Short mmCIF file of C-alpha atoms and ligand atoms in Angstrom, two decimals:
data_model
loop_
_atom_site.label_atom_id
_atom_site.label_comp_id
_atom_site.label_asym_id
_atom_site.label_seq_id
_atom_site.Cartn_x
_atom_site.Cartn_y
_atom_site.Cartn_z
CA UNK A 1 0.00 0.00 0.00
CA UNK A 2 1.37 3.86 -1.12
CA UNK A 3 1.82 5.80 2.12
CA UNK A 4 -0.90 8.16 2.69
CA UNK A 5 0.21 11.54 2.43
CA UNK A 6 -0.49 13.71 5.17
CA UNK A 7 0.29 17.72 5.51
CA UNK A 8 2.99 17.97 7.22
CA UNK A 9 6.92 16.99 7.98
CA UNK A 10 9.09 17.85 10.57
CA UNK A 11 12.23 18.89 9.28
CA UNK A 12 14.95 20.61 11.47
CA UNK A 13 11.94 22.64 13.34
CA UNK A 14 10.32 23.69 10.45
CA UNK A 15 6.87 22.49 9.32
CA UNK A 16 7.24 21.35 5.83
CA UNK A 17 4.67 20.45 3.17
CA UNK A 18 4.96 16.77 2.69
CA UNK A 19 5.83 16.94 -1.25
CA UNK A 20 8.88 19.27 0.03
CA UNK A 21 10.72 17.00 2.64
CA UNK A 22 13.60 16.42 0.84
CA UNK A 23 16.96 15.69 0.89
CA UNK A 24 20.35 16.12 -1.43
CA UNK A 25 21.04 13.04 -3.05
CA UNK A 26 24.44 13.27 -1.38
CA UNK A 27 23.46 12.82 2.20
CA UNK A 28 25.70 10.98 4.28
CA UNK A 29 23.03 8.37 5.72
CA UNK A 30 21.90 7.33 2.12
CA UNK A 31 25.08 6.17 1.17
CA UNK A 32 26.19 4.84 4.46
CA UNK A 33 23.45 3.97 6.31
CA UNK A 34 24.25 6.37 9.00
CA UNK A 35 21.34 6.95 10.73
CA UNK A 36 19.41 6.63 13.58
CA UNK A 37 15.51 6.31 13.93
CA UNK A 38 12.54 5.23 15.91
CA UNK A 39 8.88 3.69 15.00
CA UNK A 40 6.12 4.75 17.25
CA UNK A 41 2.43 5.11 17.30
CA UNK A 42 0.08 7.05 18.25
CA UNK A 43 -3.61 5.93 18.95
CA UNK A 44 -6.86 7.30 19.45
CA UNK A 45 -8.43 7.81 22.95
CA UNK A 46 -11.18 9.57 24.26
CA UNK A 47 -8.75 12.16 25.52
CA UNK A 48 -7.66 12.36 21.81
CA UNK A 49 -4.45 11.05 20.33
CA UNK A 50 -2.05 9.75 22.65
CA UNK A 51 1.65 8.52 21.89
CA UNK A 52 2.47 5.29 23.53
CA UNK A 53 5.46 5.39 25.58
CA UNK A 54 6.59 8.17 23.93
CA UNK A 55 9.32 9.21 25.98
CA UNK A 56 10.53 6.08 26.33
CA UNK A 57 10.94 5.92 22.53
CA UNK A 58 12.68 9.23 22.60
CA UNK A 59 15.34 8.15 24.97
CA UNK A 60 15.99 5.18 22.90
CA UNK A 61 16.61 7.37 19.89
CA UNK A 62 19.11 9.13 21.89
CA UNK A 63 20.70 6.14 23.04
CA UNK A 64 21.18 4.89 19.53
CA UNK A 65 22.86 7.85 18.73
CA UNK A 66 25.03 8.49 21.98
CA UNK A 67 25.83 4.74 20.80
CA UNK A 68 26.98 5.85 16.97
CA UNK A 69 28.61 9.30 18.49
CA UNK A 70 25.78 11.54 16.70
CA UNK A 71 24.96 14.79 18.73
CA UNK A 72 21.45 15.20 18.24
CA UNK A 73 21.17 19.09 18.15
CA UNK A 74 18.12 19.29 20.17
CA UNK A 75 16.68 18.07 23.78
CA UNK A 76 14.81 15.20 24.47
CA UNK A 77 12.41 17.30 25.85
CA UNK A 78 11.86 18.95 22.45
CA UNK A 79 11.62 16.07 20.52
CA UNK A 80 8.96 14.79 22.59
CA UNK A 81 7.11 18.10 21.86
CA UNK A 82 7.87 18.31 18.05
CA UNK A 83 5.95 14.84 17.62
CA UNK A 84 3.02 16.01 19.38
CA UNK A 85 3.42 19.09 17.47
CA UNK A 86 3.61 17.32 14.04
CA UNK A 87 0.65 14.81 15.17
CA UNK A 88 -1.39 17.88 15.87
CA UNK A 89 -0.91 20.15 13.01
CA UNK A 90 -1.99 17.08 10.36
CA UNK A 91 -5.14 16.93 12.31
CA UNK A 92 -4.94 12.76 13.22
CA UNK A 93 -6.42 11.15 15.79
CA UNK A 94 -4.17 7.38 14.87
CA UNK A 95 -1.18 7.21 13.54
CA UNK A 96 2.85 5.92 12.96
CA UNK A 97 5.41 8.52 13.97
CA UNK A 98 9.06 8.31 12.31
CA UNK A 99 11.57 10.23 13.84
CA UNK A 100 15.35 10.11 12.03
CA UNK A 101 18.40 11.60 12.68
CA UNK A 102 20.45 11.54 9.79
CA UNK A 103 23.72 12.98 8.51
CA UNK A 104 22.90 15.26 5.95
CA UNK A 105 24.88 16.84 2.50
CA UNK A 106 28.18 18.56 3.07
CA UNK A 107 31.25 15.27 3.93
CA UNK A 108 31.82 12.44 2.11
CA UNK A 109 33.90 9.61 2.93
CA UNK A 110 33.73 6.92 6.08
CA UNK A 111 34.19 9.33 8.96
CA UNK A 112 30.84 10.58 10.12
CA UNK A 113 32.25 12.95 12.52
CA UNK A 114 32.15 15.81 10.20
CA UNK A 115 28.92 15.47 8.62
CA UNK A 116 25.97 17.93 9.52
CA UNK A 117 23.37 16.13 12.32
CA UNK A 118 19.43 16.28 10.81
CA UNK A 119 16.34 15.57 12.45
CA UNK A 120 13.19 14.70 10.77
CA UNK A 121 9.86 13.70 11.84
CA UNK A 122 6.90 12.22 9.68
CA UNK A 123 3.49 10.79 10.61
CA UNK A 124 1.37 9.16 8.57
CA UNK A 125 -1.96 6.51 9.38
CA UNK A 126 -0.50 3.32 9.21
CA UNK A 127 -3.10 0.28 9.58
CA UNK A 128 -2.23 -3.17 10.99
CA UNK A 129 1.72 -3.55 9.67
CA UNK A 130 1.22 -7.46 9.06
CA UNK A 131 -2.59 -7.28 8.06
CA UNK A 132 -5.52 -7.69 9.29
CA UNK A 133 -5.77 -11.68 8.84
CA UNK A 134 -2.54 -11.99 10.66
CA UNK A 135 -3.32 -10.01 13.41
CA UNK A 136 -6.51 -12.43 13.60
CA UNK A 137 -5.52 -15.75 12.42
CA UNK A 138 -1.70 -15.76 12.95
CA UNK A 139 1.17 -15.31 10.59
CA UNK A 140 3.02 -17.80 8.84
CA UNK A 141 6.23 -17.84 9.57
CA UNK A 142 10.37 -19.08 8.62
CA UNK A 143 13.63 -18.78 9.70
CA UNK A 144 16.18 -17.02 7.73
CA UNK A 145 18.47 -18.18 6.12
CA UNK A 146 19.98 -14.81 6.91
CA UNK A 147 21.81 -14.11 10.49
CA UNK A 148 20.93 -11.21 13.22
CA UNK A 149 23.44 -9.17 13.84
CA UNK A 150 26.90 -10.24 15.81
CA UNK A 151 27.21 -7.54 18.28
CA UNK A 152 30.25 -7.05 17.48
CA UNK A 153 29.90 -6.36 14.15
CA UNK A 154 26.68 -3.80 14.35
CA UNK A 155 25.63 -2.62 17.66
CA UNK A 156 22.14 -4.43 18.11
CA UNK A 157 20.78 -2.10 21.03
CA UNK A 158 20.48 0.81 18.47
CA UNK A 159 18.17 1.32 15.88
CA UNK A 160 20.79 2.09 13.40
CA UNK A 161 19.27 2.88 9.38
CA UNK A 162 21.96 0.78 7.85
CA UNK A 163 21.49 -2.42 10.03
CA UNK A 164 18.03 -2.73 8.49
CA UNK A 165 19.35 -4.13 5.43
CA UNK A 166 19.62 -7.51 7.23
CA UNK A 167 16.01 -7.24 8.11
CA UNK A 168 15.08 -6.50 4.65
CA UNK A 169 17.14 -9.01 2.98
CA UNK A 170 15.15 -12.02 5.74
CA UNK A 171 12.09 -10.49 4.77
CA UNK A 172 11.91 -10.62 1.07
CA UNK A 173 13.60 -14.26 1.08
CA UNK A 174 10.55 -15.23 3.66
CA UNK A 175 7.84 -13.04 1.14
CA UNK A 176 9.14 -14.81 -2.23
CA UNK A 177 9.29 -18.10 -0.22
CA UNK A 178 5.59 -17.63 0.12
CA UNK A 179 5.83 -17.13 4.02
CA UNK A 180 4.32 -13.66 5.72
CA UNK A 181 7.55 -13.07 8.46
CA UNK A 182 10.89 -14.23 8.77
CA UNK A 183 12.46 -15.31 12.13
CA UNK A 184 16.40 -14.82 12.51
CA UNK A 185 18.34 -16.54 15.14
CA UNK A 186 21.97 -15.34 15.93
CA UNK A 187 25.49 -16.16 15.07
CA UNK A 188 25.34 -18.59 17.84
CA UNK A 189 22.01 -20.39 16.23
CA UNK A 190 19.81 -18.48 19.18
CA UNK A 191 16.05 -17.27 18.19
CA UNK A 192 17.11 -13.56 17.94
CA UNK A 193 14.04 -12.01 16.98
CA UNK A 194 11.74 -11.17 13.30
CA UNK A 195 12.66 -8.51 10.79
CA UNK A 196 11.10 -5.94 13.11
CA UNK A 197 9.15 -7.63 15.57
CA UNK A 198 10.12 -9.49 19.32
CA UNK A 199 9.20 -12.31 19.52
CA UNK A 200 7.69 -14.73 22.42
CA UNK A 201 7.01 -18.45 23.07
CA UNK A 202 4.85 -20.36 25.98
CA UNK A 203 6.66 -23.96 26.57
CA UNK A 204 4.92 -25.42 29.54
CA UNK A 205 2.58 -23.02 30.02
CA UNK A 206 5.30 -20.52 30.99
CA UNK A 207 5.83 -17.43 28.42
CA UNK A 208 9.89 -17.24 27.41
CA UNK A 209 11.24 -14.26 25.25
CA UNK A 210 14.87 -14.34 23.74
CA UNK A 211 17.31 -11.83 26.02
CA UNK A 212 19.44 -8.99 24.41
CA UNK A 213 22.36 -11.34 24.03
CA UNK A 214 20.78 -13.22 21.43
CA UNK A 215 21.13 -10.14 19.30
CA UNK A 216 17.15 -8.94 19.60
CA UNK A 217 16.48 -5.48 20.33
CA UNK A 218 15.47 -4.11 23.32
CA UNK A 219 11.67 -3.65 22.07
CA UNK A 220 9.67 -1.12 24.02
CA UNK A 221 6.37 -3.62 22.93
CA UNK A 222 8.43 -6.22 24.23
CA UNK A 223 9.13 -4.61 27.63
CA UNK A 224 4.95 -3.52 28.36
CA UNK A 225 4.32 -7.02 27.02
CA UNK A 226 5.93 -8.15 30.01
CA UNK A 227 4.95 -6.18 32.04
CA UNK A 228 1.11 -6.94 30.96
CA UNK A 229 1.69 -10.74 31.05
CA UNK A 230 3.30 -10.40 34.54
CA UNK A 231 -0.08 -8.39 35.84
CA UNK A 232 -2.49 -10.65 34.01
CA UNK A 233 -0.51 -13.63 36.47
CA UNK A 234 1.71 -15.62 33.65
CA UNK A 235 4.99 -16.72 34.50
CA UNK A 236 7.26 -14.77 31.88
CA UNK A 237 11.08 -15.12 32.03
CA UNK A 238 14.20 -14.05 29.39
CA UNK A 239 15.44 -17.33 27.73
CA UNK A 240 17.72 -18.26 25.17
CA UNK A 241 15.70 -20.82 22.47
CA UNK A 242 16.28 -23.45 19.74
CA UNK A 243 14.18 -23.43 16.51
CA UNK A 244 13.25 -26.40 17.91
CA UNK A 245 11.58 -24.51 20.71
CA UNK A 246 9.64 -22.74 18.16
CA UNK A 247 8.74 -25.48 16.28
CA UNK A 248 7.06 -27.12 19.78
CA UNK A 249 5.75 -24.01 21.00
CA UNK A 250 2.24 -24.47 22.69
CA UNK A 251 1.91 -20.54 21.84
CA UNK A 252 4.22 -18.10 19.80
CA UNK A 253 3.68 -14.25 19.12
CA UNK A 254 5.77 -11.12 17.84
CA UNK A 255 5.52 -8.21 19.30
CA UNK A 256 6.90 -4.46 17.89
CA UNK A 257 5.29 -1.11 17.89
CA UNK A 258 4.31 -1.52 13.87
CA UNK A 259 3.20 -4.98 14.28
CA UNK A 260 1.77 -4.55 17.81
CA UNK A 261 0.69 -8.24 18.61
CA UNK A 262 0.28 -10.83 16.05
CA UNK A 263 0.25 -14.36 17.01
CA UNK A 264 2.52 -17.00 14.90
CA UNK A 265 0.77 -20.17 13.47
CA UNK A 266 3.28 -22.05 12.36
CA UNK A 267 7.31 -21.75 11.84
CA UNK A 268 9.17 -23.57 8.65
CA UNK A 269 5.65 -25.31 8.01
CA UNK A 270 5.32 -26.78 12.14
CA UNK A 271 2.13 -25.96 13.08
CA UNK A 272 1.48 -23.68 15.53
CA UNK A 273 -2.27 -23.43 15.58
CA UNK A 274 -4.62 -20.79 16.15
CA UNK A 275 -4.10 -18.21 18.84
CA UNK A 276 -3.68 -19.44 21.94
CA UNK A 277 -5.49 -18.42 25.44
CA UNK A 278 -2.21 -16.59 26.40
CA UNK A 279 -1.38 -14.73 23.52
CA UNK A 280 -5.25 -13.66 22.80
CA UNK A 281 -5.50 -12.63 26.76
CA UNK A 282 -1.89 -10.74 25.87
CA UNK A 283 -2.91 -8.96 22.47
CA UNK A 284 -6.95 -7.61 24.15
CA UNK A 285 -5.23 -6.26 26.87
CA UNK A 286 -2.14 -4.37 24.95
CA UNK A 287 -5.51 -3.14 22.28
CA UNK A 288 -7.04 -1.93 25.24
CA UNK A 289 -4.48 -0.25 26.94
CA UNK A 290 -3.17 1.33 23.93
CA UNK A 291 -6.52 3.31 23.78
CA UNK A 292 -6.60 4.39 27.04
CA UNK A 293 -8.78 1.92 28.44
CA UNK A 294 -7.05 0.31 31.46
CA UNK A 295 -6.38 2.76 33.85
CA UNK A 296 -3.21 0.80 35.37
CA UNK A 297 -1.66 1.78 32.41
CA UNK A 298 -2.76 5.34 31.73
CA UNK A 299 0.88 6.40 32.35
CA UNK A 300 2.07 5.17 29.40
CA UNK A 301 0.09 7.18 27.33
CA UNK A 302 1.39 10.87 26.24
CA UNK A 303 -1.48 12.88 25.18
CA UNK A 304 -1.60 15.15 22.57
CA UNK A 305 -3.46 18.00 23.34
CA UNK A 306 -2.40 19.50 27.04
N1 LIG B 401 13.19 -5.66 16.70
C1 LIG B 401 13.48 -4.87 15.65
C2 LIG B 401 14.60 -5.25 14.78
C3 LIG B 401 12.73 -3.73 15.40
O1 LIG B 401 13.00 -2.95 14.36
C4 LIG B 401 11.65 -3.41 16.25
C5 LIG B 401 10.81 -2.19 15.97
N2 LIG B 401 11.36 -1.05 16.54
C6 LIG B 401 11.39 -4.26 17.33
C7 LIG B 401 12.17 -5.37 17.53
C8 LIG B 401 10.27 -3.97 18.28
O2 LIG B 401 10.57 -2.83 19.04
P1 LIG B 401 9.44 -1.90 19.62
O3 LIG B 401 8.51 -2.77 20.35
O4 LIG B 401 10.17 -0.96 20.51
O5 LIG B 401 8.77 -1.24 18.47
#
């Protein structure tokens, strides 16, 4: 599906029309993948829009850059306002949110240190990121053939621009393979986690999520998911798993801010099944708490409008 324009773009602290957010064919991060950037999304209430954990997402955008040595040149503070700004002036209740910081046009050449820091921020309404079936019925899923990141070789707790090419790379070999989501384990042969997604299991009734180790990031889904599967009285614990403990799963599920939560039917053709008590008990609460509606939660909603 095309993205659906909206107004405005964030760019630098101006408001730009959408058909003028551009950028010089030489920037740095285009060539490089030098960039830094977050995924978050905001959803109606009956407050109006609220931004899920919004902060949190904006102190993980810093923390990817602190990690690549980029200076963002403004606060967190002000980032956190510019999204509600940019949310408000396109008028939408629901939508994605995509701050980047980039290097822009003015250094060439493998040393980012000189380059020019940019900030951008663009919104758009985004519906359900792996469809409406999936979220439903379940996805099908396969492991890659393709590797998550060594941390040594990319730094896996930042969402870096250029490390997505390994996502993108599992993702179209699981799409022409006929499969909705790829799963990547690490270096090691640990379940890492999907293209963008966390992922969980429940092996003996118990729910198990890979740790950071095994090259996943550290998903702010992931982390509420926990915390909501903790309150609702499930036993939920970081573990490192074998495809083979996705293959026996009693339950599996990804979790990201795109996908939100989409149970897994099957992985490399094992079935799975249909949704299991635990992961549809898991995906009603996070749909109700996104919108506001469970008041133990309430702080994790950023509001809009004052
Ligand atoms: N893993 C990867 C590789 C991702 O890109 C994302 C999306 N940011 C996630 C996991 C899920 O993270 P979150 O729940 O914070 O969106």
């Amino acid at each position: 599906m095309p993205l659906q324009k909206v107004d405005r773009i964030w760019m630098d602290g101006e408001l730009v029309p959408w058909d003028e957010a551009k950028v010089h064919v030489l920037t740095h991060s285009l060539h490089y993948g030098s960039g830094v950037f977050e995924g978050i999304r905001a959803y109606a209430t009956d407050r109006g829009p609220a931004v899920f954990r919004l902060t949190d997402h904006i102190h993980r955008l810093f923390n990817s850059a602190k990690i690549y040595l980029i200076d963002i040149p403004w606060t967190p503070d002000q980032l956190v306002d510019a999204v509600k700004e940019t949310i408000r002036v396109n008028g939408l209740d629901a939508c994605y949110v995509r701050p980047i910081v980039y290097l822009g046009y003015g250094e060439m050449g493998l040393n980012p240190l000189p380059c020019p820091v940019n900030v951008s921020i663009a919104v758009w309404p985004w519906g359900t990121y792996l469809g409406d079936e999936g979220l439903r019925r379940g996805v099908r899923t396969k492991i890659s053939t393709w590797h998550r990141h060594d941390p040594n070789a990319v730094p896996v707790a930042a969402k870096g621009t250029g490390m997505y090419s390994n996502s993108s790379l599992a993702k179209v070999e699981a799409l022409k393979a006929g499969y909705d989501e790829a799963i990547l384990l690490s270096p090691q042969g640990y379940v890492s986690e999907c293209t963008g997604e966390n992922l969980f299991v429940v092996k003996n009734g118990r729910i198990l999520t890979p740790p950071v180790s095994a090259g996943a990031l550290e998903g702010i889904t992931q982390d509420s998911i926990s915390t909501i599967a903790r309150d609702l009285g499930y036993e939920i614990a970081e573990a490192n798993l074998l495809r083979t403990d996705l293959y026996l799963a009693e339950e599996a599920f990804l979790t990201g801010t795109a996908a939100e939560v989409v149970p897994i039917r099957s992985v490399d053709d094992r079935e799975i099944g249909d949704p299991g008590p635990i992961t549809r008990a898991i995906q009603e609460t996070y749909f109700a708490t996104v919108r506001g509606e469970v008041d133990r939660y309430k702080d994790w909603l950023e509001h809009v409008s004052a």
